[in-house]
Coordinates of C-alpha atoms and ligand atoms in Angstrom, one line a residue:
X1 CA -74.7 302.0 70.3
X2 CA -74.2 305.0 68.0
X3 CA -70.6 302.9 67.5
X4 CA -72.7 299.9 65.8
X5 CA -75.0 302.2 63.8
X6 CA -71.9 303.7 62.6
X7 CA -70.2 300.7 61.6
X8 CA -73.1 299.1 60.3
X9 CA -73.6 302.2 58.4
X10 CA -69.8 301.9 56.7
X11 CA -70.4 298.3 56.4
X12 CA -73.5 298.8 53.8
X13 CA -71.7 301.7 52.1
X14 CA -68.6 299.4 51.3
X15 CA -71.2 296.4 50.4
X16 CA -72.6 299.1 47.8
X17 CA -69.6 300.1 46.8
X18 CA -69.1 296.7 44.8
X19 CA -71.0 297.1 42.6
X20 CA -68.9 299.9 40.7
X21 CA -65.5 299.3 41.8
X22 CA -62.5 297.8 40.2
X23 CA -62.7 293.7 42.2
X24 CA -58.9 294.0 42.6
X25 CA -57.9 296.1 45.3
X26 CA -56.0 299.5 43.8
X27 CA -52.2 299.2 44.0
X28 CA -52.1 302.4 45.7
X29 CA -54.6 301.4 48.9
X30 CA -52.4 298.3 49.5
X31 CA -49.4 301.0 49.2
X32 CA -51.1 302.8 52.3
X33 CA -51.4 299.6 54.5
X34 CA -47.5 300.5 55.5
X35 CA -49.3 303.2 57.3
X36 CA -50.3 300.8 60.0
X37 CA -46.9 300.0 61.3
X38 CA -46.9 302.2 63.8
X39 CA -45.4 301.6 67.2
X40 CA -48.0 299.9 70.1
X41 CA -50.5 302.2 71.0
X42 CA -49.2 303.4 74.5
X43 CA -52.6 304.9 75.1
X44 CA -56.6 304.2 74.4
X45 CA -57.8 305.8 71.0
X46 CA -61.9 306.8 70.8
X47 CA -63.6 303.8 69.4
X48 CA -65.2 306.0 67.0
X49 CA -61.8 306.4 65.4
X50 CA -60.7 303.5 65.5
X51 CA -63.4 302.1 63.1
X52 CA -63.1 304.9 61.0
X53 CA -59.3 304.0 60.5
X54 CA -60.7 300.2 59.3
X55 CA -62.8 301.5 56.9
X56 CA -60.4 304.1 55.7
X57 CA -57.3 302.2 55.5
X58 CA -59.2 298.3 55.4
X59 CA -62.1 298.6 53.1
X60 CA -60.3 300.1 50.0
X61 CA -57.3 297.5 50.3
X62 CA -60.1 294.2 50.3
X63 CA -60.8 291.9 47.2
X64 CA -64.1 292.2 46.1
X65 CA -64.9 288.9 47.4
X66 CA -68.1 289.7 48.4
X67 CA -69.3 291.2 45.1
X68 CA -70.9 289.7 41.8
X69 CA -68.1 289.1 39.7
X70 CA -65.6 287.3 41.7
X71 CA -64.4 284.5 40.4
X72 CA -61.1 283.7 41.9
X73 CA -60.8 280.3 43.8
X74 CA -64.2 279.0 45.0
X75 CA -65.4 281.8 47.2
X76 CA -69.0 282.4 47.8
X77 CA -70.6 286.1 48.4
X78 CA -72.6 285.9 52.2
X79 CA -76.6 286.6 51.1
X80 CA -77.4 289.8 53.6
X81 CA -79.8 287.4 55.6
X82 CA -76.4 285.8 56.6
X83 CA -74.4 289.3 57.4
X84 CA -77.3 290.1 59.2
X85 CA -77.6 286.3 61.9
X86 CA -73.9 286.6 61.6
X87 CA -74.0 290.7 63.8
X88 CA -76.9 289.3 66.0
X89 CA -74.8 285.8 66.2
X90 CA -71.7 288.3 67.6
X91 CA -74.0 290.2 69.8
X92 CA -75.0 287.7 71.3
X93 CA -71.4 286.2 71.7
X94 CA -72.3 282.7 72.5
X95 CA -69.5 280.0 73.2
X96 CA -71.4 277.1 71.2
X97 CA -70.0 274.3 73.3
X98 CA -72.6 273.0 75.7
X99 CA -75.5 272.5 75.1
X100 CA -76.9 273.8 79.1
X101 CA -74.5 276.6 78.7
X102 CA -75.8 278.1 75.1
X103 CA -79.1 276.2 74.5
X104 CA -80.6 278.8 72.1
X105 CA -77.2 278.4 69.6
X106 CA -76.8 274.8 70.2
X107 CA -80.6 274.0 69.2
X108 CA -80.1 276.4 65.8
X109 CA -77.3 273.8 64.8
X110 CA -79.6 270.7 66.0
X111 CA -82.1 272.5 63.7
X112 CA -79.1 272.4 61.0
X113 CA -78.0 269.4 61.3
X114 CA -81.5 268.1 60.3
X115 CA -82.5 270.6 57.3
X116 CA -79.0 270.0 56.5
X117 CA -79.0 266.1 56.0
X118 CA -82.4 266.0 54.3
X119 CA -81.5 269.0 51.6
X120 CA -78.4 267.0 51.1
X121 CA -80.6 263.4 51.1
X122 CA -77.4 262.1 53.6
X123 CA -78.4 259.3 55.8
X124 CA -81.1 261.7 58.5
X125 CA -78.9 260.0 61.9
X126 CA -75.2 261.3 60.7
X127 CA -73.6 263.4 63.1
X128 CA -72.7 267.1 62.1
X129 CA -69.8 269.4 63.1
X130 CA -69.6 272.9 62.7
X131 CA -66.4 273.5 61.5
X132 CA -64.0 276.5 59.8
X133 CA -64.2 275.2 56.2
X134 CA -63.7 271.8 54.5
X135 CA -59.8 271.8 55.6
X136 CA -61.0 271.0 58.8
X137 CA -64.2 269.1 58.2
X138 CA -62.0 266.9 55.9
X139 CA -59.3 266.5 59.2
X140 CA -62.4 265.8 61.4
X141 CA -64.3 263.1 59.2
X142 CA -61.3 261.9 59.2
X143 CA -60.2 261.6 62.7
X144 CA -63.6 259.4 63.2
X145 CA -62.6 257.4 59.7
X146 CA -59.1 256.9 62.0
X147 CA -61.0 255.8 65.5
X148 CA -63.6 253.7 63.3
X149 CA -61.2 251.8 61.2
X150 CA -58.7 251.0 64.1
X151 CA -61.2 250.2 67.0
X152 CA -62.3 247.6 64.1
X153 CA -58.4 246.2 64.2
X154 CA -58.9 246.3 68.1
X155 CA -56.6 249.6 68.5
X156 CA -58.0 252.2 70.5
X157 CA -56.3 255.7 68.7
X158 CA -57.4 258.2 71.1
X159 CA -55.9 256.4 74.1
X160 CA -53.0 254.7 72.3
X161 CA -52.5 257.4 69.6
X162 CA -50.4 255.7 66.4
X163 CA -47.4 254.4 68.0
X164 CA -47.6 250.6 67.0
X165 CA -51.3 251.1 65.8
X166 CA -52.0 248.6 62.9
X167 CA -50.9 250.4 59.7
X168 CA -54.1 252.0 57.8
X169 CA -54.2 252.0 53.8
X170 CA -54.7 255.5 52.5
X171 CA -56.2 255.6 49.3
X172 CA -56.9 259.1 47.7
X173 CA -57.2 260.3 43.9
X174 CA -54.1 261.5 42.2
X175 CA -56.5 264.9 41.7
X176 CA -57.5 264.8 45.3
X177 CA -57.5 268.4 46.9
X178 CA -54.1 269.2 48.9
X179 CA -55.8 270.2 51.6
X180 CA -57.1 266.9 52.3
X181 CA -53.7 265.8 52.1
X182 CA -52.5 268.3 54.9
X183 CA -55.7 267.1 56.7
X184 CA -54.6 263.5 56.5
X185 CA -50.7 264.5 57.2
X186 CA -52.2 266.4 60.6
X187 CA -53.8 263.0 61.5
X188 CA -50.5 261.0 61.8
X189 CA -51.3 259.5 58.4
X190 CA -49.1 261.0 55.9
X191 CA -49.4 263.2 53.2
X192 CA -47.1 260.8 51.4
X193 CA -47.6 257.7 52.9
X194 CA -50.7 257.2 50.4
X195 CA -51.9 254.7 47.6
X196 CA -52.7 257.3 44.9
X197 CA -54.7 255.9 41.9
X198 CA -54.7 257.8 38.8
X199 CA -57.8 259.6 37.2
X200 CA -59.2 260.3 33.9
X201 CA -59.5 263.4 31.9
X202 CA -61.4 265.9 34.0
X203 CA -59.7 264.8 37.5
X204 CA -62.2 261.5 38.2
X205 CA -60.9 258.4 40.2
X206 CA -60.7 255.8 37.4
X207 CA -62.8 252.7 38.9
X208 CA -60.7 250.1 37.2
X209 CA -57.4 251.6 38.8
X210 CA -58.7 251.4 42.2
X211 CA -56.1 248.7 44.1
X212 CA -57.5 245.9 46.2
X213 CA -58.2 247.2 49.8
X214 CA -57.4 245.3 52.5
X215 CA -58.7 246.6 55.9
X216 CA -58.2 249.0 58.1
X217 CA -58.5 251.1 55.1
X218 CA -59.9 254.7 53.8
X219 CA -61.1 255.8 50.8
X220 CA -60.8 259.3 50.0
X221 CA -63.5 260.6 47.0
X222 CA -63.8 263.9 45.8
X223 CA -67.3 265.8 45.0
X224 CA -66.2 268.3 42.6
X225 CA -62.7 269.2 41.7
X226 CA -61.1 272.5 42.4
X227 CA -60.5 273.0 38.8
X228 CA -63.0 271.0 36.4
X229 CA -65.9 270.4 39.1
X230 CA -65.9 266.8 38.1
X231 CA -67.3 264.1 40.5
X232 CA -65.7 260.6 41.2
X233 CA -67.8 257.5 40.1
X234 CA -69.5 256.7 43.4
X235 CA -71.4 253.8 42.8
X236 CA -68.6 251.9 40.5
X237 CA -66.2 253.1 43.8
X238 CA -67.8 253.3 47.1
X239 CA -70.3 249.5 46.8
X240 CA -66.9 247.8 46.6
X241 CA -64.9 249.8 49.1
X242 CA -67.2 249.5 51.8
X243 CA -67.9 245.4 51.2
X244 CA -64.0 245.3 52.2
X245 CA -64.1 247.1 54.5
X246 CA -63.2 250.1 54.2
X247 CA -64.1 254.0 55.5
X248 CA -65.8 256.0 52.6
X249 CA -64.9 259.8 52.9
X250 CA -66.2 262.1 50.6
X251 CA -64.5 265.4 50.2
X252 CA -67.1 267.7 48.5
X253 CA -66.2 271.2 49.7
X254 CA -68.3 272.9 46.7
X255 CA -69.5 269.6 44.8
X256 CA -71.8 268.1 47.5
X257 CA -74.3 271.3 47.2
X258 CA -75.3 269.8 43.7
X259 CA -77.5 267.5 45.8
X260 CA -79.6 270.3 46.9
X261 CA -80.9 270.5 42.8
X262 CA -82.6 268.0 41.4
X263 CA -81.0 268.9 37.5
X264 CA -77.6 268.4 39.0
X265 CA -77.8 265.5 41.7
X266 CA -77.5 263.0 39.5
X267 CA -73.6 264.1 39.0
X268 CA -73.2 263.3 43.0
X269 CA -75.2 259.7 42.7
X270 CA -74.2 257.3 44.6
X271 CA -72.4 259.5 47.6
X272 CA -75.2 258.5 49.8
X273 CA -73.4 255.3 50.9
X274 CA -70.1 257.1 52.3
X275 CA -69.1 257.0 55.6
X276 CA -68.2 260.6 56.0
X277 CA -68.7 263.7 54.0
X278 CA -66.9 267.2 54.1
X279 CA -68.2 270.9 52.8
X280 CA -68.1 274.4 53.0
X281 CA -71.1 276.3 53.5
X282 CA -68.3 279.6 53.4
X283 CA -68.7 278.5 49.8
X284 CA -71.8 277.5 48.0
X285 CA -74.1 277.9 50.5
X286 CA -73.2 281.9 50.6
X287 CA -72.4 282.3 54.8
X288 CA -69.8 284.4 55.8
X289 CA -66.3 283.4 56.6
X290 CA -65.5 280.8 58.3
X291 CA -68.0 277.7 58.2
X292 CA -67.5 274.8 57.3
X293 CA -69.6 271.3 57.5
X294 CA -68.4 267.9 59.1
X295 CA -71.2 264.9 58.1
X296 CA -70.5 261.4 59.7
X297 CA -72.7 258.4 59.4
X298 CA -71.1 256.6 62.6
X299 CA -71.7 259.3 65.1
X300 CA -70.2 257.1 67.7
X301 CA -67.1 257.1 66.0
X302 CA -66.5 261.1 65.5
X303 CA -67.9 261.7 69.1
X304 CA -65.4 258.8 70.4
X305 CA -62.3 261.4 68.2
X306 CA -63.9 264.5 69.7
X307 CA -65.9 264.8 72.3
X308 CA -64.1 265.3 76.3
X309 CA -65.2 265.7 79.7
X310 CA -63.9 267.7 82.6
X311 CA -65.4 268.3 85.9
X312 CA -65.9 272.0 85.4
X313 CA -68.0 271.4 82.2
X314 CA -71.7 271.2 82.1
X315 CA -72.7 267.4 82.0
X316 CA -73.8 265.9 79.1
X317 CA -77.5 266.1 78.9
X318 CA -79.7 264.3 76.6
X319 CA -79.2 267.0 73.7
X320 CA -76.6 266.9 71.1
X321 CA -73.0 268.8 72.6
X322 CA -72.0 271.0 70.0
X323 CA -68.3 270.3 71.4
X324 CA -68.8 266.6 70.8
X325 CA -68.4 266.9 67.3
X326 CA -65.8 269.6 66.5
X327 CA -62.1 269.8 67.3
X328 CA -62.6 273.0 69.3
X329 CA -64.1 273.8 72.7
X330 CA -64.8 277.0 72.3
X331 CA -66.3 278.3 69.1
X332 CA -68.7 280.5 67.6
X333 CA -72.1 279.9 66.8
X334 CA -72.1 279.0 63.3
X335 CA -75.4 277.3 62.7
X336 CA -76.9 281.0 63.2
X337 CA -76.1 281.4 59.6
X338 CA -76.7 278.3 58.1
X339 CA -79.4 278.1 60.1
X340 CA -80.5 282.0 58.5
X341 CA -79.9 280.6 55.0
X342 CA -81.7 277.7 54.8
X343 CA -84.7 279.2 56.3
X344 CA -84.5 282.5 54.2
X345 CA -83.8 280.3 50.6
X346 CA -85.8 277.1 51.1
X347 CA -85.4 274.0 49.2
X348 CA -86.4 275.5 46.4
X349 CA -84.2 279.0 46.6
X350 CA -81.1 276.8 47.3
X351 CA -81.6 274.6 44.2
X352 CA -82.3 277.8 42.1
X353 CA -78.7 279.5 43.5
X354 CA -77.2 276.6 42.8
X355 CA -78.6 275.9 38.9
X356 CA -78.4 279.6 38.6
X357 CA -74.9 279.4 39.2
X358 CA -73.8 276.4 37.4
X359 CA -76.0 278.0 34.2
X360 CA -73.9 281.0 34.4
X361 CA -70.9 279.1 34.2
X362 CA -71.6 277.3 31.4
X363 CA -72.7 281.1 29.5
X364 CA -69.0 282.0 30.2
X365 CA -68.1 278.6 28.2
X366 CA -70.0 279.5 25.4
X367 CA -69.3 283.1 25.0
X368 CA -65.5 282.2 25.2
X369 CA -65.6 279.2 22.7
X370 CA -67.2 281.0 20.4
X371 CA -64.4 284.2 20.4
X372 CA -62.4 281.5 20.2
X373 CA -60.6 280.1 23.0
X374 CA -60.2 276.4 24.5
X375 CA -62.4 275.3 27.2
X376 CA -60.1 272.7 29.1
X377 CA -62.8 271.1 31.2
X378 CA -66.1 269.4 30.6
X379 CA -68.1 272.4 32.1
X380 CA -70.4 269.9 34.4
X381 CA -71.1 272.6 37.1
X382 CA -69.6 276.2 38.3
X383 CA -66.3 275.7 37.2
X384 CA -64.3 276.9 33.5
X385 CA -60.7 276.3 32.6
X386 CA -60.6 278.6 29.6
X387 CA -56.7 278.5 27.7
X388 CA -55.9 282.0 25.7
X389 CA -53.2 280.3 23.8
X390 CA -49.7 279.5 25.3
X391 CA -48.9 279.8 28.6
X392 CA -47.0 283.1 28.5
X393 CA -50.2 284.6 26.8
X394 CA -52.7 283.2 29.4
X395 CA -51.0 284.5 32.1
X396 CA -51.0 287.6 30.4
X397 CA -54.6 287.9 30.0
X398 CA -55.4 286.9 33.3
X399 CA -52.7 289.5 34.5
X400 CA -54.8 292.0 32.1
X401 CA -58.1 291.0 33.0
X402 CA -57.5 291.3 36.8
X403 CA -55.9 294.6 36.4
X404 CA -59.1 295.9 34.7
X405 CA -61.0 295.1 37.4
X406 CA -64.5 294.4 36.0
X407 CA -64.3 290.6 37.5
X408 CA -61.7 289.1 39.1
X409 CA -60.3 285.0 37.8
X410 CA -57.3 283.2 38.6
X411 CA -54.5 281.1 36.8
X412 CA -54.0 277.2 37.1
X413 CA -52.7 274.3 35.0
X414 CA -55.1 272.1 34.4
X415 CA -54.0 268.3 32.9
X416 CA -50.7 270.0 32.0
X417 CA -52.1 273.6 30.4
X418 CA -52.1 276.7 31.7
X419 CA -55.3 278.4 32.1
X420 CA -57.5 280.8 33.3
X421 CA -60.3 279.5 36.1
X422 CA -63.6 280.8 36.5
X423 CA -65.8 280.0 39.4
X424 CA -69.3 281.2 39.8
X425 CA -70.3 280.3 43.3
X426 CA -72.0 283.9 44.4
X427 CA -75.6 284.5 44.8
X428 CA -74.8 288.1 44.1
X429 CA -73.6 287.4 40.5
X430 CA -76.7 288.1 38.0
X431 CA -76.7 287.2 34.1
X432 CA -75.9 291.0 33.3
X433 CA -72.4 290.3 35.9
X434 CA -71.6 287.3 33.4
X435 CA -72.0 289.5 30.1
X436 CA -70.2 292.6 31.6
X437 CA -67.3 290.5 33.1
X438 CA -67.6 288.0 29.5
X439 CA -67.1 291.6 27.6
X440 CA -64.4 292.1 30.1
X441 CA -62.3 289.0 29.5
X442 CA -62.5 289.1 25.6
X443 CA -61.6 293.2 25.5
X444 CA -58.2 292.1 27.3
X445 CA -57.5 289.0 25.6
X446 CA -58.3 291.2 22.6
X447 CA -55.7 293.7 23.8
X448 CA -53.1 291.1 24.6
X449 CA -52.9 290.1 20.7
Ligands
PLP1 C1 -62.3 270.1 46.9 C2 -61.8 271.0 47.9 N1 -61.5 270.5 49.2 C3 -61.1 271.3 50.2 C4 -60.9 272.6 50.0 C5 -60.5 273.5 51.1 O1 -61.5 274.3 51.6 P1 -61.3 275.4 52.7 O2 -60.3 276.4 52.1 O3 -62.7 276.0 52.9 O4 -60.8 274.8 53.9 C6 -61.3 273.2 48.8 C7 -61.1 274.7 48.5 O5 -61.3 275.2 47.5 C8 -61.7 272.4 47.7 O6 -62.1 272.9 46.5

């Protein structure tokens, strides 16, 4: 025990230690991770030590992810509540498949499920896996989109798999995120083989370029985009679809959380009458690594993709299987910490994270616009494209700014411009982050003239 005290004891020193140190990881700690290859250890080593090696050689050689002024990618900060289910959730090492094996964890994600769906206003009978992020919820919404729109053509995918299967139309936006595109290429359905249709501006499907669908078909959407945070046109998009035919799926790994505020749900308007929705809650929702959120109206059709029996495994009793719903058998329990967030935040602490966010986003518009420099995007939620002139220069001031180490951002090109994003997804960022890392970004773009 005096092995967890210690640990837990390193663990809150490192998660102070954020506050005041450089985001980026020091060139010289990454340097010392060639200290590790050593040979196998022939023999045991004290546990003791072998935590204190982590923390020595580990801790100084991590991005700042979990701090207040990342802004690389879209990565969320974990709220302590959520560090905290997440050690009991290990302790207690259930394997979340059954629901007569595990019935404490598997009731915590039937809990979810429901908080989940009525935070989100989703349709309150969708089925919900617990997945690793929106990689794989995307690949298992999918996977029912597949069973649902062949059993429709009388093909039955799960025994029959794709070999002579009736060809499904794949229709995804030309800004669609490229992990949805591995998702669909992991299903048998190409990550070429698609009907891309072309978008506006800020990365939207454009309505009047959608093709005429003919059936079996799927509909990819996206609820925010990686780069601009701008949402597809549901209602001009999904009414149509669906009257065809077709399977609705909604990728909205960070964008779908915007339904949880009532300022910023009318952006996701409309979503409601998908088929199938993916998200992270590793994201917005602020839980640990990994966890990620599978929503399916037809929970016939992702139980029919999923679920298996075997005479060793409990039978199925009249609760929810966790199994039924997720690719893997054996899994953690990750409702623990979605369940430990929405309890701890509430409706209302939830909207305000997410608000808070987005508002703080928008402050990192202004205060770069007005030194100056060219916001790309339409800043509609967390997420800023700022340009510093010319490409070489950008990527010089992002170079500059991550070598400081106040805040951390990345580079993309964005509608053919290269440019610095910003993502504000943590609950640990306050307003004083934003100014200090704002003061940041302009003293190295000031230094780069
Ligand atoms: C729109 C979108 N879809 C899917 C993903 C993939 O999410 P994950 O890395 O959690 O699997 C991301 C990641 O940023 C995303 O922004």
């Amino acid at each position: 025990m005096q092995l967890l005290e210690d640990a837990s004891r390193r663990a809150m020193a490192y998660l102070e230690s954020l506050e005041s140190r450089a985001v980026r990881p020091h060139p010289d700690a990454v340097a010392r991770l060639d200290r590790l290859e050593v040979p196998v250890p022939q023999h045991p080593t004290p546990d003791a030590e072998v935590i204190a090696q982590l923390d020595e050689f580990i801790s100084p050689a991590t991005m700042g992810m979990a701090g207040p002024r990342f802004f690389g990618f879209v990565i969320g900060g974990s709220l302590p509540v959520t560090v905290a289910a997440n050690w009991m959730a290990t302790a207690w090492d259930q394997n979340v498949g059954y629901d007569a094996a595990t019935p404490g964890a598997a009731r915590i994600e039937e809990v979810s499920r429901r908080w989940l769906l009525e935070l989100l206003d989703l349709p309150r009978d969708c089925a919900l896996g617990f997945v690793t992020g929106a990689t794989v919820a995307n690949f298992t919404a999918l996977a029912a989109a597949r069973n649902a729109v062949l059993r429709r053509a009388g093909w039955n995918v799960e025994a029959d798999g794709l070999f002579g299967a009736p060809p499904i139309q794949v229709v995804v936006g030309e800004e669609c995120h490229p992990t949805l595109l591995k998702s669909l290429g992991m299903l048998g359905l190409g990550r070429s083989r698609l009907t891309r249709v072309p978008v506006d501006s800020q990365g939207r499907m454009r309505a009047d370029k959608l093709p005429k669908l003919s059936s079996p078909t799927i509909l990819c959407l996206q609820a925010g985009n990686v780069n601009s945070g701008a949402f597809d046109p549901f209602p001009e998009l999904i009414a149509g679809a669906r009257d065809a035919g077709a399977w609705v799926h909604v990728d909205g790994a960070f964008g779908l959380w915007a339904r949880a505020s009532k300022l910023l749900a009318p952006l996701a308007r409309g979503l409601e009458l998908a088929d199938s929705w993916a998200t992270d809650a590793h994201k917005w929702l602020n839980v640990p690594y990994d966890s990620g959120l599978a929503f399916v109206r037809d929970a016939q059709a992702l139980r029919s993709s999923m679920a298996i029996t075997a005479e060793y495994l409990p039978d199925q009793g009249a609760r929810r299987n966790p199994s039924d719903f997720t690719p893997e058998l054996s899994r953690r329990a990750r409702g623990v910490e979605v369940y430990a967030v929405l309890h701890s935040l509430g409706a209302s602490g939830l909207s305000l994270l997410i608000e808070r966010n987005c508002a703080q986003a928008r402050r990192f518009a202004e205060g770069l616009k007005a030194a100056g420099f060219e916001i790309l995007n339409d800043v509609v939620l967390n997420q800023v494209v700022v340009s510093f002139g010319d490409a070489e220069r950008t990527r010089r001031v992002i170079e500059a700014i991550q070598e400081d180490g106040t805040c951390w951002a990345g580079v993309t090109v964005w509608q053919g411009k290269t440019g610095m994003r910003i993502s504000v997804s943590s609950w640990a960022t306050d307003d004083e982050d934003v100014e200090h890392s704002l003061a940041a970004m302009l003293r190295c773009a000031k230094a780069t003239e």
